[in-house]
Amino acid sequence: MGKVKIKKADVWIDMTPMSDVMVLLLTFFMMTATFVSNEPVKVVAPQSISEIKVPETGVLNIVVDSVGNVFMSMENRNEALAALRNFSDRYGISLTPQMENAFKNDTQWGVAVNPEKGKADKVTLEEYLKMSDEQRAAVFVAQGIPTDSVANAEGVKQMSEFQAWVKSVREVSKDIKLAIDARYDTSYPIIKKIMSELQDMSENRYFLKTQYKQGGDD
C-alpha cells in the first residue's frame, strides 16, 4: 500500500502588531529618558533616611567637594548663560561670543573672578573661558567659587562671588530651587559656611542632597 502524502501548509505569522508595539515602546523610552550629563566634579552624597526627593528640573545645584571647593550647575543652559551675563556685568567682565559658547557647553561652572593669590593652579574666570575644551577640563576641578566676602575701597563689606552667583541666577529664574550637593566626607564647617552665605541673602529654603539609607543598614 502506498504512503499517503499529507500536504504541508505554509505557516505565516503577521509580525506587524509586534513591530508596532516595539516602535511604541522605543518612542516611549526615548521621550521619557533623562540623560545624565558628564559633570567634571562628582560627589558621593551622605546617607540619610529622608524620602524627600529633590526635583530633577528647575534646581541650582551647589556642588561642594571634600576640600571645600564650590561649583554650580543647572539644567537650563540658556538660563545659566543669562546668569553669567548678569554676573559678568557686576564684575566688569567683557564676554565674547566664544567665551559665552565655552560657558554654555560646560555642564558645571566654578571659577573665581579674582582667585587666591600665590596658587599656580588657579585661573581667573576670563582666562578660563578663553581656554580650549581640553585646557578647561584639565584645570577645572582645582578651581572653585570663593565664599569669602571682600571689602571695597571704602571698607564696606561686599557680597562674596558665591552670593553674587546665587543672586545672578535668582534674577534670571526667581522660582528656581537651591540644592546643596556635598560629599559625605565634607567637613561640617564647610557646609555651615555655605548655609550662612545663603542665610545672609535671606535664602532660607534649600535642599540637602543625600542618598537614601535602607532601614537595615548600620
mmCIF file of C-alpha atoms in Angstrom:
data_model
loop_
_atom_site.group_PDB
_atom_site.id
_atom_site.type_symbol
_atom_site.label_atom_id
_atom_site.label_comp_id
_atom_site.label_asym_id
_atom_site.label_seq_id
_atom_site.Cartn_x
_atom_site.Cartn_y
_atom_site.Cartn_z
ATOM 1 C CA MET A 1 0.000 0.000 0.000
ATOM 2 C CA GLY A 2 1.453 3.353 -0.996
ATOM 3 C CA LYS A 3 2.190 6.094 1.506
ATOM 4 C CA VAL A 4 -0.287 8.885 1.794
ATOM 5 C CA LYS A 5 1.420 12.211 1.401
ATOM 6 C CA ILE A 6 -0.018 14.988 3.533
ATOM 7 C CA LYS A 7 0.387 18.362 2.018
ATOM 8 C CA LYS A 8 2.177 20.709 4.429
ATOM 9 C CA ALA A 9 0.611 24.099 4.744
ATOM 10 C CA ASP A 10 2.917 27.110 4.961
ATOM 11 C CA VAL A 11 2.825 28.841 8.342
ATOM 12 C CA TRP A 12 2.692 32.618 8.100
ATOM 13 C CA ILE A 13 2.809 34.863 11.151
ATOM 14 C CA ASP A 14 1.863 38.505 10.832
ATOM 15 C CA MET A 15 4.635 40.463 12.603
ATOM 16 C CA THR A 16 3.021 43.846 12.061
ATOM 17 C CA PRO A 17 1.411 44.112 15.546
ATOM 18 C CA MET A 18 4.706 43.196 17.228
ATOM 19 C CA SER A 19 6.583 45.783 15.185
ATOM 20 C CA ASP A 20 4.030 48.419 16.137
ATOM 21 C CA VAL A 21 4.419 47.596 19.814
ATOM 22 C CA MET A 22 8.222 47.742 19.586
ATOM 23 C CA VAL A 23 8.123 51.135 17.878
ATOM 24 C CA LEU A 24 5.716 52.469 20.509
ATOM 25 C CA LEU A 25 7.932 51.207 23.358
ATOM 26 C CA LEU A 26 11.050 52.684 21.752
ATOM 27 C CA THR A 27 9.317 56.036 21.280
ATOM 28 C CA PHE A 28 8.094 55.999 24.891
ATOM 29 C CA PHE A 29 11.563 55.367 26.325
ATOM 30 C CA MET A 30 13.144 57.989 24.082
ATOM 31 C CA MET A 31 10.603 60.612 25.156
ATOM 32 C CA THR A 32 10.807 59.859 28.873
ATOM 33 C CA ALA A 33 14.525 59.116 29.247
ATOM 34 C CA THR A 34 16.647 61.501 31.301
ATOM 35 C CA PHE A 35 20.184 61.840 30.016
ATOM 36 C CA VAL A 36 22.917 62.127 32.635
ATOM 37 C CA SER A 37 25.302 64.980 31.894
ATOM 38 C CA ASN A 38 29.030 64.439 32.207
ATOM 39 C CA GLU A 39 29.839 66.580 35.244
ATOM 40 C CA PRO A 40 33.553 67.135 35.980
ATOM 41 C CA VAL A 41 33.065 67.217 39.754
ATOM 42 C CA LYS A 42 31.134 64.221 41.050
ATOM 43 C CA VAL A 43 30.199 63.739 44.685
ATOM 44 C CA VAL A 44 29.116 60.770 46.767
ATOM 45 C CA ALA A 45 26.395 62.198 48.971
ATOM 46 C CA PRO A 46 25.976 61.181 52.633
ATOM 47 C CA GLN A 47 23.249 58.726 53.550
ATOM 48 C CA SER A 48 20.022 59.609 55.322
ATOM 49 C CA ILE A 49 16.563 58.142 55.861
ATOM 50 C CA SER A 50 14.810 61.149 54.346
ATOM 51 C CA GLU A 51 12.475 60.228 51.471
ATOM 52 C CA ILE A 52 12.038 63.802 50.224
ATOM 53 C CA LYS A 53 13.074 63.878 46.589
ATOM 54 C CA VAL A 54 14.961 66.780 45.064
ATOM 55 C CA PRO A 55 13.283 67.964 41.825
ATOM 56 C CA GLU A 56 15.093 66.992 38.648
ATOM 57 C CA THR A 57 14.465 70.321 36.930
ATOM 58 C CA GLY A 58 14.414 73.958 37.995
ATOM 59 C CA VAL A 59 17.249 73.476 40.513
ATOM 60 C CA LEU A 60 20.534 75.301 41.072
ATOM 61 C CA ASN A 61 22.907 72.613 42.326
ATOM 62 C CA ILE A 62 25.612 73.874 44.686
ATOM 63 C CA VAL A 63 28.307 71.203 44.474
ATOM 64 C CA VAL A 64 30.893 71.059 47.278
ATOM 65 C CA ASP A 65 33.894 68.745 47.142
ATOM 66 C CA SER A 66 35.744 67.297 50.125
ATOM 67 C CA VAL A 67 38.175 70.228 50.451
ATOM 68 C CA GLY A 68 35.511 72.915 50.187
ATOM 69 C CA ASN A 69 35.743 73.921 46.525
ATOM 70 C CA VAL A 70 32.319 75.127 45.385
ATOM 71 C CA PHE A 71 30.850 74.603 41.919
ATOM 72 C CA MET A 72 27.394 75.106 40.441
ATOM 73 C CA SER A 73 25.218 73.543 37.771
ATOM 74 C CA MET A 74 21.721 73.898 36.410
ATOM 75 C CA GLU A 75 19.873 72.023 33.715
ATOM 76 C CA ASN A 76 18.711 75.018 31.680
ATOM 77 C CA ARG A 77 21.871 76.205 29.946
ATOM 78 C CA ASN A 78 20.157 79.257 28.432
ATOM 79 C CA GLU A 79 19.269 80.470 31.932
ATOM 80 C CA ALA A 80 22.799 79.651 33.103
ATOM 81 C CA LEU A 81 24.191 81.801 30.286
ATOM 82 C CA ALA A 82 21.856 84.650 31.224
ATOM 83 C CA ALA A 83 23.102 84.341 34.816
ATOM 84 C CA LEU A 84 26.702 84.535 33.552
ATOM 85 C CA ARG A 85 25.885 87.791 31.774
ATOM 86 C CA ASN A 86 24.371 89.230 34.963
ATOM 87 C CA PHE A 87 27.373 88.086 36.976
ATOM 88 C CA SER A 88 29.844 89.482 34.432
ATOM 89 C CA ASP A 89 28.142 92.893 34.494
ATOM 90 C CA ARG A 90 28.688 93.055 38.261
ATOM 91 C CA TYR A 91 32.421 92.465 37.899
ATOM 92 C CA GLY A 92 33.011 94.356 34.656
ATOM 93 C CA ILE A 93 33.894 91.276 32.604
ATOM 94 C CA SER A 94 33.539 91.661 28.842
ATOM 95 C CA LEU A 95 32.249 88.440 27.285
ATOM 96 C CA THR A 96 32.958 87.469 23.704
ATOM 97 C CA PRO A 97 30.687 85.048 21.781
ATOM 98 C CA GLN A 98 33.438 82.422 22.075
ATOM 99 C CA MET A 99 33.574 82.823 25.864
ATOM 100 C CA GLU A 100 29.801 82.556 26.148
ATOM 101 C CA ASN A 101 29.802 79.456 23.972
ATOM 102 C CA ALA A 102 32.512 77.853 26.134
ATOM 103 C CA PHE A 103 30.453 78.500 29.274
ATOM 104 C CA LYS A 104 27.249 77.193 27.713
ATOM 105 C CA ASN A 105 28.930 73.948 26.660
ATOM 106 C CA ASP A 106 30.156 73.209 30.193
ATOM 107 C CA THR A 107 27.787 71.310 32.482
ATOM 108 C CA GLN A 108 29.241 72.923 35.626
ATOM 109 C CA TRP A 109 30.886 76.210 36.455
ATOM 110 C CA GLY A 110 33.053 77.326 39.343
ATOM 111 C CA VAL A 111 35.990 79.613 38.619
ATOM 112 C CA ALA A 112 36.819 82.755 40.597
ATOM 113 C CA VAL A 113 36.898 86.230 39.120
ATOM 114 C CA ASN A 114 39.801 87.063 41.429
ATOM 115 C CA PRO A 115 41.375 83.781 42.591
ATOM 116 C CA GLU A 116 43.506 83.462 45.681
ATOM 117 C CA LYS A 117 46.988 84.797 45.043
ATOM 118 C CA GLY A 118 50.002 82.541 45.261
ATOM 119 C CA LYS A 119 48.290 79.432 43.894
ATOM 120 C CA ALA A 120 49.605 78.428 40.490
ATOM 121 C CA ASP A 121 46.688 76.100 39.758
ATOM 122 C CA LYS A 122 44.134 78.942 39.997
ATOM 123 C CA VAL A 123 42.998 80.873 36.922
ATOM 124 C CA THR A 124 40.655 83.818 36.506
ATOM 125 C CA LEU A 125 37.196 83.414 35.019
ATOM 126 C CA GLU A 126 38.254 85.334 31.908
ATOM 127 C CA GLU A 127 41.346 83.174 31.438
ATOM 128 C CA TYR A 128 39.276 80.028 31.914
ATOM 129 C CA LEU A 129 36.626 80.942 29.347
ATOM 130 C CA LYS A 130 39.325 81.722 26.762
ATOM 131 C CA MET A 131 40.845 78.233 27.085
ATOM 132 C CA SER A 132 40.194 75.291 24.788
ATOM 133 C CA ASP A 133 37.870 72.480 25.876
ATOM 134 C CA GLU A 134 40.841 70.291 26.802
ATOM 135 C CA GLN A 135 42.531 73.025 28.822
ATOM 136 C CA ARG A 136 39.345 73.819 30.766
ATOM 137 C CA ALA A 137 38.819 70.149 31.581
ATOM 138 C CA ALA A 138 42.387 69.871 32.878
ATOM 139 C CA VAL A 139 42.174 72.778 35.341
ATOM 140 C CA PHE A 140 38.509 72.839 36.359
ATOM 141 C CA VAL A 141 38.482 70.600 39.438
ATOM 142 C CA ALA A 142 41.225 72.674 41.098
ATOM 143 C CA GLN A 143 39.180 75.872 40.936
ATOM 144 C CA GLY A 144 36.106 76.852 42.972
ATOM 145 C CA ILE A 145 33.811 79.810 43.639
ATOM 146 C CA PRO A 146 35.036 81.940 46.588
ATOM 147 C CA THR A 147 32.651 82.141 49.542
ATOM 148 C CA ASP A 148 34.532 84.866 51.410
ATOM 149 C CA SER A 149 33.180 88.390 51.277
ATOM 150 C CA VAL A 150 35.573 91.149 50.258
ATOM 151 C CA ALA A 151 35.502 94.757 51.440
ATOM 152 C CA ASN A 152 35.586 97.510 48.818
ATOM 153 C CA ALA A 153 37.904 100.539 48.811
ATOM 154 C CA GLU A 154 35.703 102.263 51.418
ATOM 155 C CA GLY A 155 35.863 99.224 53.687
ATOM 156 C CA VAL A 156 32.240 98.266 53.094
ATOM 157 C CA LYS A 157 31.655 94.515 53.045
ATOM 158 C CA GLN A 158 30.577 93.291 49.619
ATOM 159 C CA MET A 159 28.787 90.072 48.752
ATOM 160 C CA SER A 160 31.015 87.100 48.010
ATOM 161 C CA GLU A 161 31.343 85.704 44.499
ATOM 162 C CA PHE A 162 29.238 82.758 45.657
ATOM 163 C CA GLN A 163 26.447 85.087 46.737
ATOM 164 C CA ALA A 164 26.790 87.065 43.509
ATOM 165 C CA TRP A 165 26.267 83.881 41.505
ATOM 166 C CA VAL A 166 23.185 82.909 43.512
ATOM 167 C CA LYS A 167 21.785 86.418 43.080
ATOM 168 C CA SER A 168 22.518 86.370 39.343
ATOM 169 C CA VAL A 169 20.716 83.042 38.932
ATOM 170 C CA ARG A 170 17.793 84.231 41.071
ATOM 171 C CA GLU A 171 17.366 87.312 38.865
ATOM 172 C CA VAL A 172 17.088 85.056 35.816
ATOM 173 C CA SER A 173 14.823 82.437 37.399
ATOM 174 C CA LYS A 174 13.032 83.683 40.512
ATOM 175 C CA ASP A 175 11.328 80.321 41.097
ATOM 176 C CA ILE A 176 14.486 78.221 40.925
ATOM 177 C CA LYS A 177 15.165 75.953 43.896
ATOM 178 C CA LEU A 178 18.545 75.551 45.583
ATOM 179 C CA ALA A 179 20.187 72.247 46.468
ATOM 180 C CA ILE A 180 23.480 71.695 48.301
ATOM 181 C CA ASP A 181 25.208 68.608 46.927
ATOM 182 C CA ALA A 182 28.217 67.872 49.140
ATOM 183 C CA ARG A 183 30.426 64.819 49.544
ATOM 184 C CA TYR A 184 29.863 62.571 52.533
ATOM 185 C CA ASP A 185 33.345 63.437 53.858
ATOM 186 C CA THR A 186 32.998 67.222 53.551
ATOM 187 C CA SER A 187 33.530 68.727 56.987
ATOM 188 C CA TYR A 188 30.635 70.445 58.757
ATOM 189 C CA PRO A 189 32.290 73.910 58.972
ATOM 190 C CA ILE A 190 32.449 73.996 55.162
ATOM 191 C CA ILE A 191 28.735 73.202 54.815
ATOM 192 C CA LYS A 192 27.889 75.643 57.611
ATOM 193 C CA LYS A 193 29.757 78.361 55.704
ATOM 194 C CA ILE A 194 27.633 77.718 52.599
ATOM 195 C CA MET A 195 24.436 77.776 54.639
ATOM 196 C CA SER A 196 25.497 81.006 56.362
ATOM 197 C CA GLU A 197 26.180 82.622 52.984
ATOM 198 C CA LEU A 198 22.673 81.682 51.845
ATOM 199 C CA GLN A 199 21.121 82.850 55.108
ATOM 200 C CA ASP A 200 22.784 86.260 54.727
ATOM 201 C CA MET A 201 20.916 86.567 51.436
ATOM 202 C CA SER A 202 17.618 85.500 53.020
ATOM 203 C CA GLU A 203 17.832 82.234 51.056
ATOM 204 C CA ASN A 204 16.499 80.051 53.845
ATOM 205 C CA ARG A 205 14.867 77.273 51.811
ATOM 206 C CA TYR A 206 17.100 74.740 50.111
ATOM 207 C CA PHE A 207 17.598 71.007 49.751
ATOM 208 C CA LEU A 208 20.481 68.985 51.162
ATOM 209 C CA LYS A 209 21.126 66.118 48.764
ATOM 210 C CA THR A 210 21.624 62.700 50.354
ATOM 211 C CA GLN A 211 21.460 59.039 49.414
ATOM 212 C CA TYR A 212 18.546 57.098 50.868
ATOM 213 C CA LYS A 213 19.733 54.732 53.582
ATOM 214 C CA GLN A 214 17.846 51.457 53.883
ATOM 215 C CA GLY A 215 16.391 50.736 57.325
ATOM 216 C CA GLY A 216 18.533 47.608 57.774
ATOM 217 C CA ASP A 217 21.828 49.386 57.166
ATOM 218 C CA ASP A 218 24.082 50.322 60.051
#
